[in-house]
PDB file of C-alpha atoms in Angstrom:
ATOM      1  CA  MET A1084       0.000   0.000   0.000  1.00  0.00           C
ATOM      2  CA  LEU A1085       1.452   3.363  -1.021  1.00  0.00           C
ATOM      3  CA  PHE A1086       0.585   6.680   0.603  1.00  0.00           C
ATOM      4  CA  PRO A1087       1.367  10.247  -0.540  1.00  0.00           C
ATOM      5  CA  VAL A1088       4.566  10.402   1.539  1.00  0.00           C
ATOM      6  CA  SER A1089       8.196   9.680   0.720  1.00  0.00           C
ATOM      7  CA  SER A1090       9.175   6.140  -0.202  1.00  0.00           C
ATOM      8  CA  ASN A1091      11.294   5.987   2.978  1.00  0.00           C
ATOM      9  CA  LYS A1092       8.260   6.691   5.159  1.00  0.00           C
ATOM     10  CA  ASN A1093       6.155   4.161   3.241  1.00  0.00           C
ATOM     11  CA  GLU A1094       8.885   1.544   3.699  1.00  0.00           C
ATOM     12  CA  GLU A1095       9.305   2.404   7.383  1.00  0.00           C
ATOM     13  CA  LEU A1096       5.570   2.002   7.991  1.00  0.00           C
ATOM     14  CA  ARG A1097       5.499  -1.305   6.091  1.00  0.00           C
ATOM     15  CA  ARG A1098       8.434  -2.636   8.156  1.00  0.00           C
ATOM     16  CA  ALA A1099       6.861  -1.520  11.452  1.00  0.00           C
ATOM     17  CA  MET A1100       3.584  -3.240  10.548  1.00  0.00           C
ATOM     18  CA  GLU A1101       5.455  -6.388   9.503  1.00  0.00           C
ATOM     19  CA  LYS A1102       7.490  -6.415  12.720  1.00  0.00           C
ATOM     20  CA  LEU A1103       4.337  -6.252  14.853  1.00  0.00           C
ATOM     21  CA  GLY A1104       2.493  -8.770  12.686  1.00  0.00           C
ATOM     22  CA  ILE A1105      -0.147  -6.334  11.469  1.00  0.00           C
ATOM     23  CA  ALA A1106      -1.534  -7.353   8.093  1.00  0.00           C
ATOM     24  CA  GLU A1107      -3.648  -5.105   5.860  1.00  0.00           C
ATOM     25  CA  ALA A1108      -6.273  -7.883   5.891  1.00  0.00           C
ATOM     26  CA  ASP A1109      -6.572  -7.427   9.698  1.00  0.00           C
ATOM     27  CA  ILE A1110      -7.480  -3.758   9.302  1.00  0.00           C
ATOM     28  CA  GLU A1111     -11.015  -2.593   8.591  1.00  0.00           C
ATOM     29  CA  GLU A1112     -10.972   0.876   7.053  1.00  0.00           C
ATOM     30  CA  SER A1113     -13.872   3.321   6.755  1.00  0.00           C
ATOM     31  CA  PHE A1114     -14.186   6.995   5.871  1.00  0.00           C
ATOM     32  CA  ILE A1115     -16.397   9.762   7.186  1.00  0.00           C
ATOM     33  CA  ARG A1116     -16.549  13.512   6.710  1.00  0.00           C
ATOM     34  CA  SER A1117     -14.131  15.502   8.825  1.00  0.00           C
ATOM     35  CA  GLY A1118     -14.954  18.587  10.803  1.00  0.00           C
ATOM     36  CA  GLY A1119     -13.067  21.730  11.692  1.00  0.00           C
ATOM     37  CA  PRO A1120     -10.729  23.783   9.513  1.00  0.00           C
ATOM     38  CA  GLY A1121     -10.144  22.817   5.897  1.00  0.00           C
ATOM     39  CA  GLY A1122     -12.911  24.679   4.123  1.00  0.00           C
ATOM     40  CA  GLN A1123     -15.145  23.263   1.445  1.00  0.00           C
ATOM     41  CA  ASN A1124     -12.877  20.233   0.911  1.00  0.00           C
ATOM     42  CA  VAL A1125     -13.480  19.016   4.462  1.00  0.00           C
ATOM     43  CA  ASN A1126     -17.228  19.572   4.208  1.00  0.00           C
ATOM     44  CA  LYS A1127     -17.680  17.735   0.898  1.00  0.00           C
ATOM     45  CA  VAL A1128     -15.106  14.923   0.895  1.00  0.00           C
ATOM     46  CA  SER A1129     -14.886  12.046   3.372  1.00  0.00           C
ATOM     47  CA  THR A1130     -11.320  12.672   4.510  1.00  0.00           C
ATOM     48  CA  CYS A1131     -11.554  11.364   8.088  1.00  0.00           C
ATOM     49  CA  VAL A1132     -10.229   7.803   8.348  1.00  0.00           C
ATOM     50  CA  ILE A1133     -11.364   5.219  10.887  1.00  0.00           C
ATOM     51  CA  LEU A1134      -9.245   2.091  11.238  1.00  0.00           C
ATOM     52  CA  LYS A1135     -10.251  -0.930  13.280  1.00  0.00           C
ATOM     53  CA  HIS A1136      -7.639  -3.583  13.990  1.00  0.00           C
ATOM     54  CA  LEU A1137      -9.783  -6.701  14.141  1.00  0.00           C
ATOM     55  CA  PRO A1138      -7.501  -8.993  16.226  1.00  0.00           C
ATOM     56  CA  SER A1139      -6.922  -6.434  19.026  1.00  0.00           C
ATOM     57  CA  GLY A1140     -10.167  -4.462  18.662  1.00  0.00           C
ATOM     58  CA  LEU A1141      -8.280  -1.133  18.643  1.00  0.00           C
ATOM     59  CA  VAL A1142     -10.045   1.714  16.824  1.00  0.00           C
ATOM     60  CA  VAL A1143      -8.173   4.752  15.490  1.00  0.00           C
ATOM     61  CA  LYS A1144      -9.804   7.882  14.085  1.00  0.00           C
ATOM     62  CA  CYS A1145      -7.652  10.377  12.199  1.00  0.00           C
ATOM     63  CA  GLN A1146      -8.480  13.741  10.645  1.00  0.00           C
ATOM     64  CA  GLN A1147      -5.129  15.529  10.967  1.00  0.00           C
ATOM     65  CA  ASP A1148      -4.820  16.499   7.321  1.00  0.00           C
ATOM     66  CA  ARG A1149      -7.103  17.739   4.558  1.00  0.00           C
ATOM     67  CA  SER A1150      -6.261  14.832   2.264  1.00  0.00           C
ATOM     68  CA  GLN A1151      -7.634  11.347   2.699  1.00  0.00           C
ATOM     69  CA  GLY A1152      -4.364   9.719   1.611  1.00  0.00           C
ATOM     70  CA  MET A1153      -2.356  11.484   4.309  1.00  0.00           C
ATOM     71  CA  ASN A1154      -4.975  10.658   6.935  1.00  0.00           C
ATOM     72  CA  ARG A1155      -4.786   6.991   5.915  1.00  0.00           C
ATOM     73  CA  TYR A1156      -1.012   7.120   6.484  1.00  0.00           C
ATOM     74  CA  TRP A1157      -1.297   8.921   9.849  1.00  0.00           C
ATOM     75  CA  ALA A1158      -4.034   6.563  11.064  1.00  0.00           C
ATOM     76  CA  ARG A1159      -1.794   3.573  10.377  1.00  0.00           C
ATOM     77  CA  ARG A1160       1.131   5.256  12.175  1.00  0.00           C
ATOM     78  CA  ILE A1161      -1.086   5.858  15.220  1.00  0.00           C
ATOM     79  CA  LEU A1162      -2.382   2.280  15.096  1.00  0.00           C
ATOM     80  CA  VAL A1163       1.173   0.884  14.931  1.00  0.00           C
ATOM     81  CA  ASN A1164       2.238   3.034  17.909  1.00  0.00           C
ATOM     82  CA  ARG A1165      -0.743   1.951  20.003  1.00  0.00           C
ATOM     83  CA  ILE A1166      -0.309  -1.733  19.229  1.00  0.00           C
ATOM     84  CA  GLU A1167       3.414  -1.482  19.964  1.00  0.00           C
ATOM     85  CA  ALA A1168       2.668   0.158  23.325  1.00  0.00           C
ATOM     86  CA  GLN A1169       0.087  -2.527  24.071  1.00  0.00           C
ATOM     87  CA  ILE A1170       2.462  -5.368  23.163  1.00  0.00           C
ATOM     88  CA  HIS A1171       5.469  -4.011  25.009  1.00  0.00           C
ATOM     89  CA  GLY A1172       3.381  -2.911  27.977  1.00  0.00           C
ATOM     90  CA  ARG A1173       4.954   0.512  28.150  1.00  0.00           C
ATOM     91  CA  GLN A1174       3.217   3.839  28.388  1.00  0.00           C
ATOM     92  CA  SER A1175       2.599   5.526  25.105  1.00  0.00           C
ATOM     93  CA  GLU A1176       3.803   9.072  24.519  1.00  0.00           C
ATOM     94  CA  GLU A1177       0.200  10.248  24.566  1.00  0.00           C
ATOM     95  CA  ALA A1178      -0.460   8.700  27.992  1.00  0.00           C
ATOM     96  CA  LYS A1179       2.726  10.307  29.344  1.00  0.00           C
ATOM     97  CA  ARG A1180       1.645  13.694  28.010  1.00  0.00           C
ATOM     98  CA  ILE A1181      -1.812  13.373  29.595  1.00  0.00           C
ATOM     99  CA  ALA A1182      -0.332  12.284  32.942  1.00  0.00           C
ATOM    100  CA  LYS A1183       2.012  15.286  32.910  1.00  0.00           C
ATOM    101  CA  ILE A1184      -0.895  17.681  32.310  1.00  0.00           C
ATOM    102  CA  LYS A1185      -2.859  16.063  35.159  1.00  0.00           C
ATOM    103  CA  ARG A1186       0.105  16.498  37.508  1.00  0.00           C
ATOM    104  CA  GLN A1187       0.391  20.146  36.541  1.00  0.00           C
ATOM    105  CA  LYS A1188      -3.298  20.835  37.100  1.00  0.00           C
ATOM    106  CA  ARG A1189      -3.826  18.980  40.373  1.00  0.00           C
ATOM    107  CA  LYS A1190      -4.362  20.975  43.553  1.00  0.00           C
ATOM    108  CA  ARG A1191      -1.332  21.586  45.739  1.00  0.00           C
ATOM    109  CA  SER A1192      -1.369  20.531  49.362  1.00  0.00           C
ATOM    110  CA  LYS A1193      -1.569  23.157  52.088  1.00  0.00           C
ATOM    111  CA  ARG A1194       2.021  22.507  53.065  1.00  0.00           C
ATOM    112  CA  ALA A1195       3.261  22.904  49.489  1.00  0.00           C
ATOM    113  CA  LYS A1196       1.351  26.196  49.148  1.00  0.00           C
ATOM    114  CA  GLU A1197       2.883  27.502  52.389  1.00  0.00           C
ATOM    115  CA  LYS A1198       6.359  26.505  51.249  1.00  0.00           C
ATOM    116  CA  ILE A1199       5.921  28.328  47.933  1.00  0.00           C
ATOM    117  CA  LEU A1200       4.526  31.417  49.651  1.00  0.00           C
ATOM    118  CA  GLN A1201       7.423  31.419  52.132  1.00  0.00           C
ATOM    119  CA  SER A1202       9.975  31.377  49.307  1.00  0.00           C
ATOM    120  CA  LYS A1203       8.080  34.180  47.569  1.00  0.00           C
ATOM    121  CA  HIS A1204       8.203  36.288  50.749  1.00  0.00           C
ATOM    122  CA  VAL A1205      11.961  35.719  51.073  1.00  0.00           C
ATOM    123  CA  HIS A1206      12.468  36.706  47.447  1.00  0.00           C
ATOM    124  CA  GLY A1207      10.317  39.807  47.924  1.00  0.00           C
ATOM    125  CA  GLU A1208      12.377  40.846  50.946  1.00  0.00           C
ATOM    126  CA  LYS A1209      15.592  40.499  48.930  1.00  0.00           C
ATOM    127  CA  LYS A1210      14.152  42.697  46.210  1.00  0.00           C
ATOM    128  CA  GLN A1211      13.061  45.287  48.767  1.00  0.00           C
ATOM    129  CA  LEU A1212      16.615  45.479  50.080  1.00  0.00           C
ATOM    130  CA  ARG A1213      17.908  46.151  46.546  1.00  0.00           C
ATOM    131  CA  ARG A1214      15.678  49.188  46.074  1.00  0.00           C
ATOM    132  CA  ARG A1215      17.235  52.585  45.652  1.00  0.00           C
ATOM    133  CA  VAL A1216      17.056  54.691  48.787  1.00  0.00           C
ATOM    134  CA  ASN A1217      15.604  58.161  48.252  1.00  0.00           C
ATOM    135  CA  ARG A1218      17.491  60.761  50.292  1.00  0.00           C
ATOM    136  CA  GLU A1219      16.165  64.197  50.757  1.00  0.00           C
ATOM    137  CA  ASP A1220      19.089  66.249  52.086  1.00  0.00           C
TER     138      ASP A1220
END
């Protein structure tokens, strides 16, 4: 299967699928209309790709690009990454990114807040000491 990307990327994708034992026959592909930016092309042409890997039951939906061919490529890349993460039992990059955002957004404990405020007060005092002294002689 050839996609509108360089031959190196096509070959790399083919090798990755082969390595994980993903066959094109195991993938069910369907197309729907995309949403969002892209203008008339997106509204008229079914450019969004939905892939279902039958053996694992994984479903991937991709509408990153305006062209269907590119979305077919990206959907397969995403599918390969997810299956690889599932097989090797390691966290995917996406899961790591989501966990990082959750850590950043969670509420700080009272002690942590006090510690931060204390350091801010110390810093403020240092800055106060650096101020120019106005002398009226």
